[in-house]
Tab-separated table of C-alpha atoms in Angstrom:
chain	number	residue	atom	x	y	z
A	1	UNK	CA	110.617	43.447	227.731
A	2	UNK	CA	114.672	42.106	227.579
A	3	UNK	CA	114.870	39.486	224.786
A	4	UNK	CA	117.077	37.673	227.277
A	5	UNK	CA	117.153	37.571	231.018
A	6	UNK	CA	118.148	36.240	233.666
A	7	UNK	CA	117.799	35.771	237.435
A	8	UNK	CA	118.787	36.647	239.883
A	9	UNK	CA	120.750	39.614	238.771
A	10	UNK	CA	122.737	39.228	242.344
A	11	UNK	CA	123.228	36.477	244.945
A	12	UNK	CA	125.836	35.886	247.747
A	13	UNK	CA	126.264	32.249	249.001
A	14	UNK	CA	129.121	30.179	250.892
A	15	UNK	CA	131.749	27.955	250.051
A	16	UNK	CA	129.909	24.531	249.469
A	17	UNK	CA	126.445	25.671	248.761
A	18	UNK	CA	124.695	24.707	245.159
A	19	UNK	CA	124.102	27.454	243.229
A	20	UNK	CA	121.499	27.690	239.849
A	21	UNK	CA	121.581	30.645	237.756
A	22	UNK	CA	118.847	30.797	235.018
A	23	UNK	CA	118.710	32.120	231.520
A	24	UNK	CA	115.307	32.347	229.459
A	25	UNK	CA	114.743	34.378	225.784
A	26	UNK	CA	112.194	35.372	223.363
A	27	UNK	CA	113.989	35.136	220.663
A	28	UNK	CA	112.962	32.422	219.407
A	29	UNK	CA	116.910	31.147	219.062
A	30	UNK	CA	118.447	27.256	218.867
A	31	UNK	CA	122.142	28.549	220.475
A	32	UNK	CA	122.393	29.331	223.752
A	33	UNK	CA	125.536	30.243	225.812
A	34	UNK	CA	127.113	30.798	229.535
A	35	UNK	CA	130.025	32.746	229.877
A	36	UNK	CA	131.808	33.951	232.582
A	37	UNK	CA	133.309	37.781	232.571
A	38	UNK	CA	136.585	37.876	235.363
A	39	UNK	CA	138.118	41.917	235.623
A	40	UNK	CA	140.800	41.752	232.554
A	41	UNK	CA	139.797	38.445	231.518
A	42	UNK	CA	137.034	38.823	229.127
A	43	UNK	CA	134.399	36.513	228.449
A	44	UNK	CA	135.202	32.818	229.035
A	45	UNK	CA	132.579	30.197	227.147
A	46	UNK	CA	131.268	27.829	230.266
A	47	UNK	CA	129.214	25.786	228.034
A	48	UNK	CA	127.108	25.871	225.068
A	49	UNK	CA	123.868	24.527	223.487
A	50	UNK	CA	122.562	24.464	219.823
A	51	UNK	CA	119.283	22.899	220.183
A	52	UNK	CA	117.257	20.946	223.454
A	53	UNK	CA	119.277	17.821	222.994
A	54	UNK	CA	122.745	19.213	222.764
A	55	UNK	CA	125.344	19.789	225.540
A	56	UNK	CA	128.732	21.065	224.985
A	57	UNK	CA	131.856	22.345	227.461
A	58	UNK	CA	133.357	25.203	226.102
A	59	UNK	CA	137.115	26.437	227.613
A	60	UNK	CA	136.073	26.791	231.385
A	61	UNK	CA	133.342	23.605	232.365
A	62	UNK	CA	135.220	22.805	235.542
A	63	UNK	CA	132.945	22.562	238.529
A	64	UNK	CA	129.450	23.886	236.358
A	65	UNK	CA	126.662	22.006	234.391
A	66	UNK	CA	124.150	22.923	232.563
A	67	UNK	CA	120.662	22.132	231.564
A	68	UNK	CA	118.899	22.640	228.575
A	69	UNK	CA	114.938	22.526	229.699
A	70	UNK	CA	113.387	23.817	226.709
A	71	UNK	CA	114.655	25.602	223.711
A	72	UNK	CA	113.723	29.254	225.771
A	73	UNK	CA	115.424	28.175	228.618
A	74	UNK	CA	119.468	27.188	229.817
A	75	UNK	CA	120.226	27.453	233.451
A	76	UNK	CA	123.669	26.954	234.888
A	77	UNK	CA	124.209	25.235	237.898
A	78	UNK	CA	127.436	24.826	240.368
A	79	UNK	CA	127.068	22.262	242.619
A	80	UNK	CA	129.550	22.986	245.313
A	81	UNK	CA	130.507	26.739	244.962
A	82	UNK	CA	134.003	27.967	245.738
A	83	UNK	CA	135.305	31.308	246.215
A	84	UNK	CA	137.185	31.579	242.793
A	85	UNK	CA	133.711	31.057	240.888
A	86	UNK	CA	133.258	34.949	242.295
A	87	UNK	CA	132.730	36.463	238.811
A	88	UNK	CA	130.246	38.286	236.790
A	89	UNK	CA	127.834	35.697	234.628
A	90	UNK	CA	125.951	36.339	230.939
A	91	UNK	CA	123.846	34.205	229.146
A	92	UNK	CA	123.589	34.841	225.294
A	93	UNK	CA	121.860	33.636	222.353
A	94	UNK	CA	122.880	33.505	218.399
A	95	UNK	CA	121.201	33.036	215.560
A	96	UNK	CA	123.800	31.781	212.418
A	97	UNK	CA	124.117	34.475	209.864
A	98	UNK	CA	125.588	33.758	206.126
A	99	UNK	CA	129.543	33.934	206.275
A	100	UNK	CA	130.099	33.452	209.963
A	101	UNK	CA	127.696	36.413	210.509
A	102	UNK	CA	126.330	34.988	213.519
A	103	UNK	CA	124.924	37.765	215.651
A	104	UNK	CA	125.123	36.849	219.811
A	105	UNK	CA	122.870	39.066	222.253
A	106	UNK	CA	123.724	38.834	225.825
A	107	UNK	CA	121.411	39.012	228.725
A	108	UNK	CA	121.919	41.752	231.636
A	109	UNK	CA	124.454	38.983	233.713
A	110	UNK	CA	124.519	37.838	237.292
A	111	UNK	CA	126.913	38.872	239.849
A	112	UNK	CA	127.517	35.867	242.109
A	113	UNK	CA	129.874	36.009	245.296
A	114	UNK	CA	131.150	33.005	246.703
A	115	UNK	CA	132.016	33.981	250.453
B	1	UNK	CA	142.269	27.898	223.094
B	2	UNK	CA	142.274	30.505	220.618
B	3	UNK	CA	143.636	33.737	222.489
B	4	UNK	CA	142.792	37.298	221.233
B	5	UNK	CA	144.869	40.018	223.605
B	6	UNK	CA	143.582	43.676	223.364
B	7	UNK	CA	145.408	47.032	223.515
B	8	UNK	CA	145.801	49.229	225.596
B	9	UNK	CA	144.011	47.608	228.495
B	10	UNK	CA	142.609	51.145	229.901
B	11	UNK	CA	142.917	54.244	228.149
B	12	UNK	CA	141.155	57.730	229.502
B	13	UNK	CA	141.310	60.892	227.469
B	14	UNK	CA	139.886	64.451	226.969
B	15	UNK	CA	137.133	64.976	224.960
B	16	UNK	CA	137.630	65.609	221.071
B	17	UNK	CA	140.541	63.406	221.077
B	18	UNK	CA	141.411	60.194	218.493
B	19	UNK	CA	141.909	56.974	219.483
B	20	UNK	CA	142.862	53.550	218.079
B	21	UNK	CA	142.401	50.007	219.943
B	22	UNK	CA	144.208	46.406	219.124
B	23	UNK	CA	143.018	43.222	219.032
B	24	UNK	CA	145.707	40.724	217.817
B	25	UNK	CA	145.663	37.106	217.553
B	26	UNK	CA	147.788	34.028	216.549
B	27	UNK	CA	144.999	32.131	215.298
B	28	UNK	CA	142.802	33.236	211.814
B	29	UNK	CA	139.047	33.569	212.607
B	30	UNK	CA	136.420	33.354	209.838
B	31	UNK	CA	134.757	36.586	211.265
B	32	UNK	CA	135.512	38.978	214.020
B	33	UNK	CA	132.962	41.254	216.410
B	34	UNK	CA	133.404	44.118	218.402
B	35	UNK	CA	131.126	44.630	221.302
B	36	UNK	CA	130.775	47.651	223.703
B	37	UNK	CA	130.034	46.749	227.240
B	38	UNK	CA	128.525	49.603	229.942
B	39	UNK	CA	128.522	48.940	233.483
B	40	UNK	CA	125.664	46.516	234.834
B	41	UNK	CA	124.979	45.542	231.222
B	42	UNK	CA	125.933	42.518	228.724
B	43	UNK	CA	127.934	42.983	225.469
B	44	UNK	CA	125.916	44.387	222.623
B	45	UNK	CA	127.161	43.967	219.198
B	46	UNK	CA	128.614	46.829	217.039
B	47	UNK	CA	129.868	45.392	214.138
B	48	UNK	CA	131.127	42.262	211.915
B	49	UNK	CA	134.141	42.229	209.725
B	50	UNK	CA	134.364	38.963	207.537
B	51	UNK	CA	136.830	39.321	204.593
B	52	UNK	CA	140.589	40.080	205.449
B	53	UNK	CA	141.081	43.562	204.781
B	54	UNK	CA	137.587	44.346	204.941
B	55	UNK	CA	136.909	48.104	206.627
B	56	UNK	CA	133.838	49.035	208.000
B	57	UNK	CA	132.503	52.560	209.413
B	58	UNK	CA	130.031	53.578	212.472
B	59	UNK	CA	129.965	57.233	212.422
B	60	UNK	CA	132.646	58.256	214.246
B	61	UNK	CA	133.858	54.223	214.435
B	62	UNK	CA	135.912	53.206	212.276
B	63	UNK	CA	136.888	49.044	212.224
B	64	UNK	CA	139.569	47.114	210.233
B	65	UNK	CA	140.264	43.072	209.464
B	66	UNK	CA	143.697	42.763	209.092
B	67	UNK	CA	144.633	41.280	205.656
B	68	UNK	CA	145.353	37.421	207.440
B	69	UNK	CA	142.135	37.561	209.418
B	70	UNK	CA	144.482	37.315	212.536
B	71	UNK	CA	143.768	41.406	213.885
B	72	UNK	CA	141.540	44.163	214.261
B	73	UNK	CA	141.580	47.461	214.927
B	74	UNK	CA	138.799	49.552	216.517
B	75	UNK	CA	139.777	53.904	215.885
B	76	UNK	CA	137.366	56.284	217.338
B	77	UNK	CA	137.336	59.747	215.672
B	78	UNK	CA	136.361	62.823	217.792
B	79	UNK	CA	135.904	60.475	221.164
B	80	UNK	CA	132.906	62.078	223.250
B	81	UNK	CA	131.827	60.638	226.572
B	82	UNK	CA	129.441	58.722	225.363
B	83	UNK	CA	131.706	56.003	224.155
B	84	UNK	CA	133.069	55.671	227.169
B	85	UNK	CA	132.514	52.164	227.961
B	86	UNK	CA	134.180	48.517	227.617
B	87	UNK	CA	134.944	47.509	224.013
B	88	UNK	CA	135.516	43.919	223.449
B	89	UNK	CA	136.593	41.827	220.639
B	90	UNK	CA	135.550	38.452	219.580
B	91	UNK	CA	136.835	35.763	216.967
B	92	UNK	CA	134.284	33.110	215.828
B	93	UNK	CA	135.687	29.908	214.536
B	94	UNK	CA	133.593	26.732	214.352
B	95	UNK	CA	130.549	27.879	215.974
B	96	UNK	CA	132.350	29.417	219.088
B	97	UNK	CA	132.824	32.698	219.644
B	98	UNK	CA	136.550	33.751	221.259
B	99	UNK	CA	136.640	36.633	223.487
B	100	UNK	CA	139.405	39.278	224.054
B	101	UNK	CA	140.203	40.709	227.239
B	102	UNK	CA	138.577	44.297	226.687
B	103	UNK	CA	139.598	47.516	226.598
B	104	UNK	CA	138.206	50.095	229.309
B	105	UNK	CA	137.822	53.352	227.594
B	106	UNK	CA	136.901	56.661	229.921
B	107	UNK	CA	136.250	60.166	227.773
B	108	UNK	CA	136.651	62.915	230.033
B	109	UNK	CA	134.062	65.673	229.377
């Protein structure tokens, strides 16, 4: 079984609609991510997580939150989609490693199209 | 925003061939990753360079920290179609990890 994952894998709404995309490991890890991936862009950090009780906006939090229901489990939510939030999504965890060592692993992403 | 800008954006070549691929930055990082990406897939790690300078080997991978901690070079020896695939780089500074914009590689059989 995938150490992360996340559902769905695909989804098509409308302009307008809310949209939550969920994230949930085995790992066993405090540090939890959402990025975005946009063709010849990268990854941009959405927002991050290092333990239940801690929220943070990373570069791109415009028009997304996030919840943090359990230390397995980080789902991203947009609450009035819009056609330019068409992109591809990933959830990752890290672990901290000794001299900035930290090690991410990224779950399978979800496409989402905003029509 | 701490921007790391990768070169060449797309590269496709023959089999057996060499290649090298840039990641440059303004900013110093206290570590660097590459990741390989395949299609319908997340990132998966391949390797972490720490100290400036620092060289590290994969086989037929070969990756570089420049001496400031501000680069990185990826070189592939022998490419076979296997590596063909999405290679990304990513600076960490102060518990955030800062991605590149990839580099698409294709190795033609």
């Amino acid at each position: 079984d995938a150490d992360v994952t996340q559902t769905p894998r695909n989804r098509i709404t409308k302009t307008g609609k809310r949209i939550m995309l969920e994230c949930s490991q085995t790992k066993g890890h405090d540090r939890m991510y959402w990025y975005r991936q946009d063709p010849g862009l990268g990854l941009q950090l959405i927002y991050y997580s290092f333990d239940v009780k801690d929220i943070n906006k990373g570069e791109i939090s415009d028009g997304y939150s996030v919840s943090r229901q359990a230390q397995a489990k980080f789902s991203l939510s947009l609450e009035s989609a819009i056609p330019n939030q068409t992109a591809l999504y990933f959830c990752a965890t890290s672990e901290p490693g000794p001299q900035a060592r930290d090690t991410q692993y990224f779950g399978p992403g979800t496409r989402l199209t905003v029509l | 925003t701490q921007l790391l800008e990768q070169s060449p954006q797309f590269l496709s070549i023959q089999e057996g061939e060499n290649l090298t691929v840039y990641c440059n930055s303004s900013s110093v990082f206290s570590s660097l990753q590459w990741y390989r990406q395949e299609p319908g897939e997340g990132p998966v790690l391949l390797v972490t360079v720490v100290t400036g300078g620092e060289v590290k080997k994969l086989k037929r991978l070969t990756f570089q920290f420049g001496d400031a901690r501000k680069d990185s070079s990826l070189h592939i020896t022998a490419a076979q179609p296997g590596d063909t695939g999405l290679y990304l780089c990513a600076g960490y500074n102060f518990n955030k990890f800062y991605f590149g914009s990839g580099t698409k590689l294709n190795v033609k059989p």
